[in-house]
mmCIF file of C-alpha atoms and ligand atoms in Angstrom:
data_model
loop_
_atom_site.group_PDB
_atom_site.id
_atom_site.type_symbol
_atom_site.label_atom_id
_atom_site.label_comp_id
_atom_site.label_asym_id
_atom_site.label_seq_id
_atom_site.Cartn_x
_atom_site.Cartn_y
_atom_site.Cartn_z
ATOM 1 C CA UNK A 164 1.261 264.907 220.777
ATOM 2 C CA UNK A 165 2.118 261.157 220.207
ATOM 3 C CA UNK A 166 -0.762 259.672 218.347
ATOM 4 C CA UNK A 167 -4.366 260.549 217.891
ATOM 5 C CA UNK A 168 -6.842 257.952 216.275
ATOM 6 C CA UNK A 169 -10.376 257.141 216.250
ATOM 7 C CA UNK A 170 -10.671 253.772 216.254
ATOM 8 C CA UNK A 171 -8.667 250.944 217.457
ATOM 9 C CA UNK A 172 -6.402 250.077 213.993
ATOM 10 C CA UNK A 173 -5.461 246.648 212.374
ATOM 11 C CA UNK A 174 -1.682 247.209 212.697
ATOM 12 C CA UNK A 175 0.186 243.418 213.295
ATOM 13 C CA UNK A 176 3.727 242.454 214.743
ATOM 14 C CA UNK A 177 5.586 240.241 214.008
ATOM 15 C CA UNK A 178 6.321 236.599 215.741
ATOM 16 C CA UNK A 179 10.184 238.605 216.730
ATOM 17 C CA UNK A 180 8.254 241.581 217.759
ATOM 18 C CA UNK A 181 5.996 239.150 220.453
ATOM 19 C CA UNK A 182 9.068 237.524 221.740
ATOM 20 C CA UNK A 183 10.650 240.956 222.652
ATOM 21 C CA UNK A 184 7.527 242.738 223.802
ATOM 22 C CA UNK A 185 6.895 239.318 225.969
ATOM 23 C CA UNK A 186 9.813 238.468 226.982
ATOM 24 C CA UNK A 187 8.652 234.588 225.792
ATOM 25 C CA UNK A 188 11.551 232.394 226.626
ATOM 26 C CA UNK A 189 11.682 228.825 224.604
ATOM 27 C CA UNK A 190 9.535 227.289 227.650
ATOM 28 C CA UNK A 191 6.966 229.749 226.909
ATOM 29 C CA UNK A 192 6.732 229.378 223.468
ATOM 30 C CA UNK A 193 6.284 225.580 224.145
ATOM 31 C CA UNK A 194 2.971 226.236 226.110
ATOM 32 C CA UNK A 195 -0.685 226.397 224.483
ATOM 33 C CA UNK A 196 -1.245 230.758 223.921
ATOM 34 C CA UNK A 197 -3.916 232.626 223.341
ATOM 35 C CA UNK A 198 -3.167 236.090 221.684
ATOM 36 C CA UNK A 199 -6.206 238.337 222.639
ATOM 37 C CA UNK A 200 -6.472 241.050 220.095
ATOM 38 C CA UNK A 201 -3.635 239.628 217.580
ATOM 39 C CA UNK A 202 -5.350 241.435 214.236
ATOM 40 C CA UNK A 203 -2.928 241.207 211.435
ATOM 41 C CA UNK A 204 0.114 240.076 213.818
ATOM 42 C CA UNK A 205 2.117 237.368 211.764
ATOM 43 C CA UNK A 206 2.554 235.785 215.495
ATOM 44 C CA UNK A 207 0.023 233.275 215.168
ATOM 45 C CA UNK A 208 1.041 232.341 211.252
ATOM 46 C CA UNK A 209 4.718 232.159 212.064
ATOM 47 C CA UNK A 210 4.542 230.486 215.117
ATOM 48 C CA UNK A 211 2.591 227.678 214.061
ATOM 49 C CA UNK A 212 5.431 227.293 211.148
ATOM 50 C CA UNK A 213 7.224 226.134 213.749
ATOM 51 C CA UNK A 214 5.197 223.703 215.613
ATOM 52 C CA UNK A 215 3.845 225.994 218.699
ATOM 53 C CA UNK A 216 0.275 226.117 219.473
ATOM 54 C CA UNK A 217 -0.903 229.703 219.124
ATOM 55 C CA UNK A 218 -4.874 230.548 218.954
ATOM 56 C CA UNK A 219 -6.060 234.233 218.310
ATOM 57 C CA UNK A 220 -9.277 235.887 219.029
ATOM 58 C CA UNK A 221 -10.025 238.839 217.612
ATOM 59 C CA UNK A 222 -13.335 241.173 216.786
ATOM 60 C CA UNK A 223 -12.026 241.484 212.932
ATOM 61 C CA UNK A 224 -11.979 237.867 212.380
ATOM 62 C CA UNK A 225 -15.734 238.309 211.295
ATOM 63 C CA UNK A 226 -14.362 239.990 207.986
ATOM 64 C CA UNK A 227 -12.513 238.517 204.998
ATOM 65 C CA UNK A 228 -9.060 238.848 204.223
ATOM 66 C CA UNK A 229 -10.009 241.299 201.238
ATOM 67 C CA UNK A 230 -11.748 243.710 203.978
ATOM 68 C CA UNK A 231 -8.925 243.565 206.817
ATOM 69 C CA UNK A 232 -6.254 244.640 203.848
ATOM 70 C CA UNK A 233 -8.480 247.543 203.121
ATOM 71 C CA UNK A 234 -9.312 248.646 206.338
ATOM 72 C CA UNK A 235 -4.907 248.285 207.106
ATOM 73 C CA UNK A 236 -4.511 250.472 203.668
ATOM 74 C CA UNK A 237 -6.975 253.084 205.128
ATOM 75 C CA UNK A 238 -4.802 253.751 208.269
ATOM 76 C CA UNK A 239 -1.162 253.155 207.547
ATOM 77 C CA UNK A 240 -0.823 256.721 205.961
ATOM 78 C CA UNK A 241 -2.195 258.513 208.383
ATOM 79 C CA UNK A 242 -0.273 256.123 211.540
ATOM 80 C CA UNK A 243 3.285 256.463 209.727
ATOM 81 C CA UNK A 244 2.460 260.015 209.066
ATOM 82 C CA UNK A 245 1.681 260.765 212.589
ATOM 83 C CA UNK A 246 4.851 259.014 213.823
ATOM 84 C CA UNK A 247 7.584 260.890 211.157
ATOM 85 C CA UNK A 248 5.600 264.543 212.515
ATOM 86 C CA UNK A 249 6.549 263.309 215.910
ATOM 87 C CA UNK A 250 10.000 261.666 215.702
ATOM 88 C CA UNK A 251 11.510 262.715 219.103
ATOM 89 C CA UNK A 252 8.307 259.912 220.207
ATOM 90 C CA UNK A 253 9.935 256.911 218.940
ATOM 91 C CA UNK A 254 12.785 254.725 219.575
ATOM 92 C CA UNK A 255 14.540 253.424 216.148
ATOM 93 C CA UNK A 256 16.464 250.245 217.438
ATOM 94 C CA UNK A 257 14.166 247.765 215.762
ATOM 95 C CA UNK A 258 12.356 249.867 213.142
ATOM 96 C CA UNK A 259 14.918 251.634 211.720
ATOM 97 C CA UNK A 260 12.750 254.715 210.474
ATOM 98 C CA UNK A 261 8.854 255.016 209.990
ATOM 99 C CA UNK A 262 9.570 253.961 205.909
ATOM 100 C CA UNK A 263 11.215 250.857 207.746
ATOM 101 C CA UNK A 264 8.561 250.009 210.723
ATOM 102 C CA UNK A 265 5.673 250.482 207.443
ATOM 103 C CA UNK A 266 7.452 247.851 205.276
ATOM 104 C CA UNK A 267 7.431 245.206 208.640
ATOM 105 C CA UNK A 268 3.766 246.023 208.597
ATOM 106 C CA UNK A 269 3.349 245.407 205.656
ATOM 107 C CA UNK A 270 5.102 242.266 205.796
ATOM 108 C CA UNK A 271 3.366 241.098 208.996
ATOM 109 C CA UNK A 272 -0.121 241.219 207.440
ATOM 110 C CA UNK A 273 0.509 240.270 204.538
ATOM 111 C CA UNK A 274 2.077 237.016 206.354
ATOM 112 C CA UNK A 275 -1.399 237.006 208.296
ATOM 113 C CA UNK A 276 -3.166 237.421 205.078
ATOM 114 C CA UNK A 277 -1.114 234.184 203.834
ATOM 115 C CA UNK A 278 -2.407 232.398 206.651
ATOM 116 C CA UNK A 279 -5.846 233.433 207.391
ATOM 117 C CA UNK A 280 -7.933 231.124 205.612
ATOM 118 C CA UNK A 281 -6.076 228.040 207.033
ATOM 119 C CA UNK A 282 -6.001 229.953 210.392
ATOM 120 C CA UNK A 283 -9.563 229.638 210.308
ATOM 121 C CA UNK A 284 -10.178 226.080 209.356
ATOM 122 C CA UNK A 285 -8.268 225.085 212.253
ATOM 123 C CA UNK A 286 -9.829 227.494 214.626
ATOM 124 C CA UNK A 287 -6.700 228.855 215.400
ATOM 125 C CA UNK A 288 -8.354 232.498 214.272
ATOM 126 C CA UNK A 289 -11.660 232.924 216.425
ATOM 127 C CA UNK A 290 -14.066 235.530 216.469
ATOM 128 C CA UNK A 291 -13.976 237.473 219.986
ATOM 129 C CA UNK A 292 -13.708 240.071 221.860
ATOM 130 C CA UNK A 293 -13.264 241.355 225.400
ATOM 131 C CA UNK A 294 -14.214 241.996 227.861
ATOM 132 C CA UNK A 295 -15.924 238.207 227.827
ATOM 133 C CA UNK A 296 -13.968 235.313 226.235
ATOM 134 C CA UNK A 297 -15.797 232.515 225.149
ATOM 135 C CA UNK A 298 -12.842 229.384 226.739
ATOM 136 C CA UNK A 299 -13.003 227.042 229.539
ATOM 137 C CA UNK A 300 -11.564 228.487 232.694
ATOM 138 C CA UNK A 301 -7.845 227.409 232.553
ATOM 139 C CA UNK A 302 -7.742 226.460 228.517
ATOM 140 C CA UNK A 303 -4.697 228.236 228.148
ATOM 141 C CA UNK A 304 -1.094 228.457 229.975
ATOM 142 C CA UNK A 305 -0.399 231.685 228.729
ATOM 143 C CA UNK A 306 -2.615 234.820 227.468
ATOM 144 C CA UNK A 307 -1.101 237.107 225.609
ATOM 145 C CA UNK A 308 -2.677 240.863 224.757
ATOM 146 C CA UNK A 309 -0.296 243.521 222.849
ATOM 147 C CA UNK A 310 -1.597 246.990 221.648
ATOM 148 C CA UNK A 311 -4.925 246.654 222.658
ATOM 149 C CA UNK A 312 -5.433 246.990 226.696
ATOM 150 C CA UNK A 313 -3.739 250.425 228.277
ATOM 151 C CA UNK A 314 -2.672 251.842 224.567
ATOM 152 C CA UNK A 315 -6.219 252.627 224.220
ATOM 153 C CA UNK A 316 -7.025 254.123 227.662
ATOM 154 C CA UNK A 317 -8.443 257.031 226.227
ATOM 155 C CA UNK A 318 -11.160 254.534 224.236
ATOM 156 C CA UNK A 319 -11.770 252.423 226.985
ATOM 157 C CA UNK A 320 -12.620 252.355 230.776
ATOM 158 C CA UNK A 321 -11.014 251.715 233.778
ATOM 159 C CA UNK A 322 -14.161 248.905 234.322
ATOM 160 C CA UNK A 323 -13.579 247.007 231.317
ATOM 161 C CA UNK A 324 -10.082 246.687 231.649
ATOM 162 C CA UNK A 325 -10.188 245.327 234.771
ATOM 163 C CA UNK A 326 -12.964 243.087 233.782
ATOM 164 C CA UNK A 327 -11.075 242.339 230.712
ATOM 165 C CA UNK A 328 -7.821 241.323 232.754
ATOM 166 C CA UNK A 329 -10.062 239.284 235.312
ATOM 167 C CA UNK A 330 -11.556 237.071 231.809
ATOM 168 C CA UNK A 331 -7.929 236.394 230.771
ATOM 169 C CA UNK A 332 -6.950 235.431 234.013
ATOM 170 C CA UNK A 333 -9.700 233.076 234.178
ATOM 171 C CA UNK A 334 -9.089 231.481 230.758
ATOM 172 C CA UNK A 335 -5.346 231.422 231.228
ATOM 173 C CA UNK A 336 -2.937 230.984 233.871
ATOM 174 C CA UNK A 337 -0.817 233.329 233.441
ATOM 175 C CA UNK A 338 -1.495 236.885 231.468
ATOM 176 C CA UNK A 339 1.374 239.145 229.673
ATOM 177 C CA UNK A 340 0.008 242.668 229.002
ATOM 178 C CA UNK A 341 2.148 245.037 226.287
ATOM 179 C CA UNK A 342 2.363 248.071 226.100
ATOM 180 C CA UNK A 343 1.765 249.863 229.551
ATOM 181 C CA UNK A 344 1.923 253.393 227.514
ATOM 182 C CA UNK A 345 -1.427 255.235 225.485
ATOM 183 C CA UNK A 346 -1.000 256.422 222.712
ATOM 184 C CA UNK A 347 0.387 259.375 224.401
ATOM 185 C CA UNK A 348 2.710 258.094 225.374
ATOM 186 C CA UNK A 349 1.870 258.340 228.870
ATOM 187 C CA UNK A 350 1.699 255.241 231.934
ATOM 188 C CA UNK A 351 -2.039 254.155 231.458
ATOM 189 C CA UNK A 352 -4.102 256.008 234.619
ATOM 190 C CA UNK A 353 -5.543 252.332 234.969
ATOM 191 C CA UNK A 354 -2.063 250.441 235.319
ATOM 192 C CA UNK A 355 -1.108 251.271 239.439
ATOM 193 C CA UNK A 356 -4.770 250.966 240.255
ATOM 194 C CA UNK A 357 -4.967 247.248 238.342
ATOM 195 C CA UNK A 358 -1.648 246.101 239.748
ATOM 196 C CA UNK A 359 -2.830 247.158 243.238
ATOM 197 C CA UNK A 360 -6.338 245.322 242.996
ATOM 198 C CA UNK A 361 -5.092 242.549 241.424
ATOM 199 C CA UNK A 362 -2.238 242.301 244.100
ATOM 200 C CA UNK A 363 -5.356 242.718 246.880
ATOM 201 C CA UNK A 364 -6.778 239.211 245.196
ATOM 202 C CA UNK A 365 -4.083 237.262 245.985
ATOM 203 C CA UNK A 366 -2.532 237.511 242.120
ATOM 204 C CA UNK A 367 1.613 237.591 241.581
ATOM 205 C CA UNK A 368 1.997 241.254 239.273
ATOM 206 C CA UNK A 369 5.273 242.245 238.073
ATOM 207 C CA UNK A 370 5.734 244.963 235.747
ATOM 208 C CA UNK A 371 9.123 243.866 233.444
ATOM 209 C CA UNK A 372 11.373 245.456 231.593
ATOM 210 C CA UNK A 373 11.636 244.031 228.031
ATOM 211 C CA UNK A 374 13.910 244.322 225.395
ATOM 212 C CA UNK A 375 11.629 246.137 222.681
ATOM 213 C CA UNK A 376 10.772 249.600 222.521
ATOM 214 C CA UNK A 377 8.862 251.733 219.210
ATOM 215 C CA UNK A 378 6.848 254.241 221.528
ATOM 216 C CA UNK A 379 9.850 256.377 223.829
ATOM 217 C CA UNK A 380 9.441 254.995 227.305
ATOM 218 C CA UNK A 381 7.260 251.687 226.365
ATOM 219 C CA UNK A 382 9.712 248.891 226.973
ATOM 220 C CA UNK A 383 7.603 247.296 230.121
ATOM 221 C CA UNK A 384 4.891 244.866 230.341
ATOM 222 C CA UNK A 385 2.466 243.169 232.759
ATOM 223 C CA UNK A 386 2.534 239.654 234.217
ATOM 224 C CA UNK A 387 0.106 238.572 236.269
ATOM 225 C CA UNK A 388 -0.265 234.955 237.238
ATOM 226 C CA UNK A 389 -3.363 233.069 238.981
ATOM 227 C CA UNK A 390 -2.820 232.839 242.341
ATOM 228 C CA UNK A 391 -2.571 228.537 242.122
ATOM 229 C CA UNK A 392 0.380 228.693 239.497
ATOM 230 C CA UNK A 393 2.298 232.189 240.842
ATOM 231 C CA UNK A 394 5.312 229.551 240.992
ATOM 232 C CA UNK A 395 5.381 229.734 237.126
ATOM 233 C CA UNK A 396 6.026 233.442 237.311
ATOM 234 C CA UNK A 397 10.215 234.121 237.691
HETATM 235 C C1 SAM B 84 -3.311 247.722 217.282
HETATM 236 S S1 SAM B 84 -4.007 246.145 216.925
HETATM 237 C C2 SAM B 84 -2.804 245.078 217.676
HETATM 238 C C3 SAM B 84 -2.689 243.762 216.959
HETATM 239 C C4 SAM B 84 -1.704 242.775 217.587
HETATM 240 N N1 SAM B 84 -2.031 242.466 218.949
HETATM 241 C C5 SAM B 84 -0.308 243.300 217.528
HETATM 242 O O1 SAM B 84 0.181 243.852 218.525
HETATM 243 O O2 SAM B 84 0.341 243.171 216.491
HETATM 244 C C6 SAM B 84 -5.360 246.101 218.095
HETATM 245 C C7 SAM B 84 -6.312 244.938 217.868
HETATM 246 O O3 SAM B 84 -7.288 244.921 218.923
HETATM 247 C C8 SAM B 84 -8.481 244.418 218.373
HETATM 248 N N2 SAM B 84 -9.640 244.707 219.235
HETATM 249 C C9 SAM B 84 -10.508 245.746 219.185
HETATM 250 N N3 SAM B 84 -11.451 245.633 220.140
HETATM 251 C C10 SAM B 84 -11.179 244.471 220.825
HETATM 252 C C11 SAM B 84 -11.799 243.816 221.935
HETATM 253 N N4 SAM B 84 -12.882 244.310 222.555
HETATM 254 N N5 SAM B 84 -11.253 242.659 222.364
HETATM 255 C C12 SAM B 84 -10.139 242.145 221.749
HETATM 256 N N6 SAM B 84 -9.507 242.747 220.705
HETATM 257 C C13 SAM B 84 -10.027 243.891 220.245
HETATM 258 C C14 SAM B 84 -8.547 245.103 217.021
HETATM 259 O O4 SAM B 84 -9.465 244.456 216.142
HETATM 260 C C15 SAM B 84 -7.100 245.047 216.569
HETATM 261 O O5 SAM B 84 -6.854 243.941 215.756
#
């Protein structure tokens, strides 16, 4: 067994960790992203360091700093426990060892933390969830969503991820999807169907290979593009 948990967790990457699991080349970094589902990634805080122009949405956004924290403290035992009973699961190239991938954790929300409150003023933290997105059709050139759609198969249906995919393809042009693995470590059973409706509507889906890898076997993620800009997709 790979990983069993209840709930969806508040566990954040880092801006490094999106540029592997992404693939996001300096053009992409350049466009205006939404991160759907960032949590306690540092993405958003580092990125905007460096002049990009990153918005997240998230459900936990609704809470304060203080609460997120203790609701990260509440799971990170039992996660990094999970993972060292389990070690054939995982790939230590980045993370070095679970003691290793918990201290970048650590330092990933706590760089979120950092960030939040200023986050918010600017709106570049927004309350929201999917499977509806409250944007403008087209507000975004890219539309991020990592750990969140397929890793939690077992939590959610094949329906709302394809009506979840459908919103971020309206709101963005072009949608990156990461990781394509559940927690068990297994293909999501929605992935083949999604790339094969999606393909039926006229969108460009490519499943790539990416340079990161934590769960054994989850180094791929899904681009689909809107039919009107599939010349953006390489
Ligand atoms: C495992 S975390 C991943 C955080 C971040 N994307 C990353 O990879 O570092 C999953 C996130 O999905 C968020 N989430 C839960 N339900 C959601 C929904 N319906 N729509 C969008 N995000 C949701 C959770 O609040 C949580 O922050």
């Amino acid at each position: 067994m790979a990983m069993k948990l209840e709930k969806v967790v508040p566990f954040g990457r880092s801006l490094d960790e999106y540029i592997k699991m992404f693939a996001l080349s300096e053009t992409d970094l350049q466009k205006s992203i939404l991160g759907v589902g960032d949590g306690p990634a540092s993405f958003n805080a580092q990125a905007t360091k460096m002049g990009r122009n990153v918005t997240s949405i998230d459900p936990i956004y609704q809470f304060e700093k203080k609460e997120i924290r203790t609701r990260f403290n509440e799971v990170v035992d039992n996660i990094i426990e999970q993972i060292q009973a389990s070690p054939n699961d995982w790939v230590w190239s980045y993370h070095k060892s679970p003691d290793d991938l918990r201290n970048n954790r650590i330092k990933a929300i706590e760089a979120f933390i950092s960030d939040y409150d200023r986050g918010k003023q600017e709106d570049r933290y927004q309350i929201g969830e999917l499977p509806k997105l409250k944007f403008q059709d087209n507000r975004y050139e890219l539309v991020l969503c990592s750990h969140f759609l397929f890793l939690y198969s077992e939590h959610y249906d094949y329906q709302f991820h394809y009506d979840s995919i459908l919103e971020m393809l309206r709101v963005g042009k072009e949608v990156r999807i990461f990781p394509l693995l559940t927690l068990m470590l297994e293909r999501s059973p929605y992935c083949d169907r999604i790339v094969r409706e999606l393909s039926d509507r006229g969108y460009t889906v490519k499943i790539i290979k990416v340079e990161y890898e934590l769960q054994k076997g989850g180094n791929e993620m899904l681009a689909i593009v809107n039919p009107s800009f599939h010349n953006k997709l390489k």
